[in-house]
Amino acid sequence: MAIHVTEQLRTFLLSILLGLGAGVLYDLLRAVRLRHPRLTAPLDLLYCQAVGLAVFLFVLRQSDGQLRGFILLGGLGGGVLFFSLLSRPLRPVWDFWMDRWMELFQFLSLPGRFCAAVCKKFAFQAKTLFYFLRKYATIHIEGVWKPLRKGGMSHGKARQTRKKEKIR
């Protein structure tokens, strides 16, 4: 097995491109994280998984599964190169496109928000209807003889008034 310097140089340059791609992905996800801080942890997890998978596939394809130091050094160098030269000038571009994506998302979610508002109104009306449904279904009968309780007296106010009369 011979060592080909040109093949290693090509792999090193490709790993620099891999590092640049990882930097671009991180910068894109940073634009989302700045607008939605709640998504920081899931986006970091997504970034780590995507870059880990990309490095794994790169090493598997380019160096037959052998992780070499110059591949990691090239990826790290590509990331540093991106963040030192391209990150700051490209930030307004990412912000512009993030704003356009948010406008598109809001436009496409209009039917869903309309349906949610209508369903909320229906739910409120149904709640009000069922809240008063027992009142509507109850039949109030007045003037009907009610059986007396044990001892021949009804409970409540009538019993208390009779006791007071006995005491006097």
C-alpha positions as CSV (number, residue, x, y, z in Angstrom):
1,M,0.0,0.0,0.0
2,A,1.7,3.2,-1.2
3,I,1.1,6.6,0.2
4,H,0.0,9.1,-2.4
5,V,0.7,12.7,-1.4
6,T,-1.7,14.1,-4.1
7,E,-4.5,11.9,-2.7
8,Q,-3.8,13.2,0.8
9,L,-3.7,16.8,-0.4
10,R,-7.0,16.4,-2.2
11,T,-8.5,14.9,1.0
12,F,-7.1,17.7,3.1
13,L,-8.6,20.4,0.7
14,L,-12.0,18.5,0.8
15,S,-11.9,18.5,4.6
16,I,-11.3,22.3,4.5
17,L,-14.5,22.5,2.4
18,L,-16.3,20.3,4.9
19,G,-15.2,22.7,7.7
20,L,-16.5,25.7,5.6
21,G,-19.8,23.9,5.1
22,A,-20.1,23.2,8.8
23,G,-19.4,26.9,9.5
24,V,-22.2,27.9,7.0
25,L,-24.6,25.5,8.7
26,Y,-23.8,26.9,12.1
27,D,-24.2,30.5,10.9
28,L,-27.6,29.7,9.3
29,L,-28.8,28.0,12.6
30,R,-27.4,31.0,14.5
31,A,-29.8,33.3,12.6
32,V,-32.7,31.1,13.7
33,R,-31.5,30.8,17.3
34,L,-31.2,34.6,17.6
35,R,-34.9,35.0,16.7
36,H,-36.2,32.0,18.7
37,P,-34.0,31.4,21.8
38,R,-36.2,28.5,22.9
39,L,-34.9,26.5,19.9
40,T,-31.2,26.8,21.0
41,A,-30.9,23.3,22.4
42,P,-32.7,21.4,19.6
43,L,-30.8,23.3,16.9
44,D,-27.5,22.6,18.6
45,L,-28.4,19.0,18.8
46,L,-29.4,19.0,15.1
47,Y,-26.1,20.8,14.2
48,C,-24.0,18.2,16.1
49,Q,-25.8,15.3,14.5
50,A,-25.5,16.7,11.0
51,V,-21.8,17.6,11.3
52,G,-21.0,14.3,13.0
53,L,-22.8,12.4,10.2
54,A,-21.0,14.5,7.6
55,V,-17.6,13.8,9.1
56,F,-18.3,10.1,9.5
57,L,-19.4,9.8,5.9
58,F,-16.5,11.9,4.7
59,V,-13.9,9.8,6.6
60,L,-15.7,6.6,5.4
61,R,-15.6,7.7,1.8
62,Q,-12.3,9.5,1.4
63,S,-9.9,7.6,3.6
64,D,-11.6,4.2,3.8
65,G,-12.7,4.6,7.4
66,Q,-9.3,5.7,8.8
67,L,-9.6,8.9,10.8
68,R,-6.4,10.9,10.1
69,G,-5.2,13.9,11.9
70,F,-5.0,16.1,8.8
71,I,-8.7,15.5,8.1
72,L,-9.7,16.9,11.5
73,L,-7.1,19.7,11.1
74,G,-8.5,20.6,7.7
75,G,-12.1,20.6,9.0
76,L,-11.2,22.8,12.0
77,G,-9.2,25.1,9.7
78,G,-12.1,25.4,7.3
79,G,-14.4,26.4,10.2
80,V,-11.9,29.0,11.5
81,L,-11.5,30.3,7.9
82,F,-15.2,30.7,7.5
83,F,-15.7,32.5,10.9
84,S,-12.8,34.8,10.5
85,L,-13.4,35.8,6.8
86,L,-17.0,35.2,5.8
87,S,-19.3,35.1,8.9
88,R,-19.6,38.8,9.6
89,P,-20.2,39.9,5.9
90,L,-22.8,37.1,5.4
91,R,-24.8,37.8,8.6
92,P,-27.0,40.5,6.9
93,V,-27.7,38.0,4.1
94,W,-28.8,35.3,6.5
95,D,-31.0,37.9,8.4
96,F,-32.6,39.0,5.1
97,W,-33.4,35.4,4.1
98,M,-34.6,34.5,7.6
99,D,-37.0,37.4,7.4
100,R,-38.3,36.3,4.0
101,W,-38.8,32.7,5.3
102,M,-40.7,34.0,8.3
103,E,-43.0,36.1,6.1
104,L,-43.6,33.1,3.9
105,F,-44.3,30.9,6.9
106,Q,-46.8,33.5,8.3
107,F,-48.5,33.7,4.9
108,L,-48.7,29.9,4.5
109,S,-50.0,29.5,8.0
110,L,-52.9,32.0,7.6
111,P,-55.5,29.2,6.8
112,G,-54.4,27.3,9.8
113,R,-54.6,30.3,12.1
114,F,-58.1,31.1,10.7
115,C,-59.3,27.6,11.3
116,A,-57.8,27.7,14.8
117,A,-59.7,30.9,15.6
118,V,-63.0,29.5,14.2
119,C,-62.5,26.3,16.3
120,K,-61.8,28.4,19.4
121,K,-65.1,30.3,18.9
122,F,-67.0,27.0,18.4
123,A,-65.4,25.5,21.5
124,F,-66.4,28.6,23.5
125,Q,-70.0,28.4,22.3
126,A,-70.1,24.6,23.0
127,K,-68.8,25.2,26.5
128,T,-71.4,27.8,27.1
129,L,-74.2,25.6,25.8
130,F,-73.2,22.6,27.9
131,Y,-72.7,24.7,31.0
132,F,-76.3,25.9,30.9
133,L,-77.7,22.6,29.5
134,R,-78.4,21.2,32.9
135,K,-80.3,24.3,33.8
136,Y,-82.4,24.0,30.6
137,A,-83.1,20.3,31.2
138,T,-84.1,20.7,34.9
139,I,-87.9,20.8,35.5
140,H,-88.8,22.9,38.5
141,I,-92.0,21.7,40.2
142,E,-93.4,24.0,42.8
143,G,-96.3,23.4,45.1
144,V,-95.9,19.6,45.2
145,W,-96.0,17.8,48.5
146,K,-92.6,16.6,49.5
147,P,-92.3,13.6,51.9
148,L,-91.2,14.4,55.4
149,R,-87.9,13.2,56.8
150,K,-87.5,10.7,59.6
151,G,-89.3,11.9,62.7
152,G,-92.1,13.6,60.9
153,M,-90.3,16.9,60.3
154,S,-88.5,18.3,57.4
155,H,-84.9,19.3,57.6
156,G,-83.8,22.9,57.4
157,K,-85.5,26.2,58.4
158,A,-88.8,24.8,59.4
159,R,-87.2,22.5,62.0
160,Q,-85.2,25.3,63.5
161,T,-88.2,27.6,63.9
162,R,-90.2,24.8,65.7
163,K,-87.3,24.3,68.2
164,K,-87.2,28.0,68.9
165,E,-90.9,28.0,69.6
166,K,-90.5,25.2,72.1
167,I,-87.8,26.9,74.0
168,R,-89.8,30.1,74.6
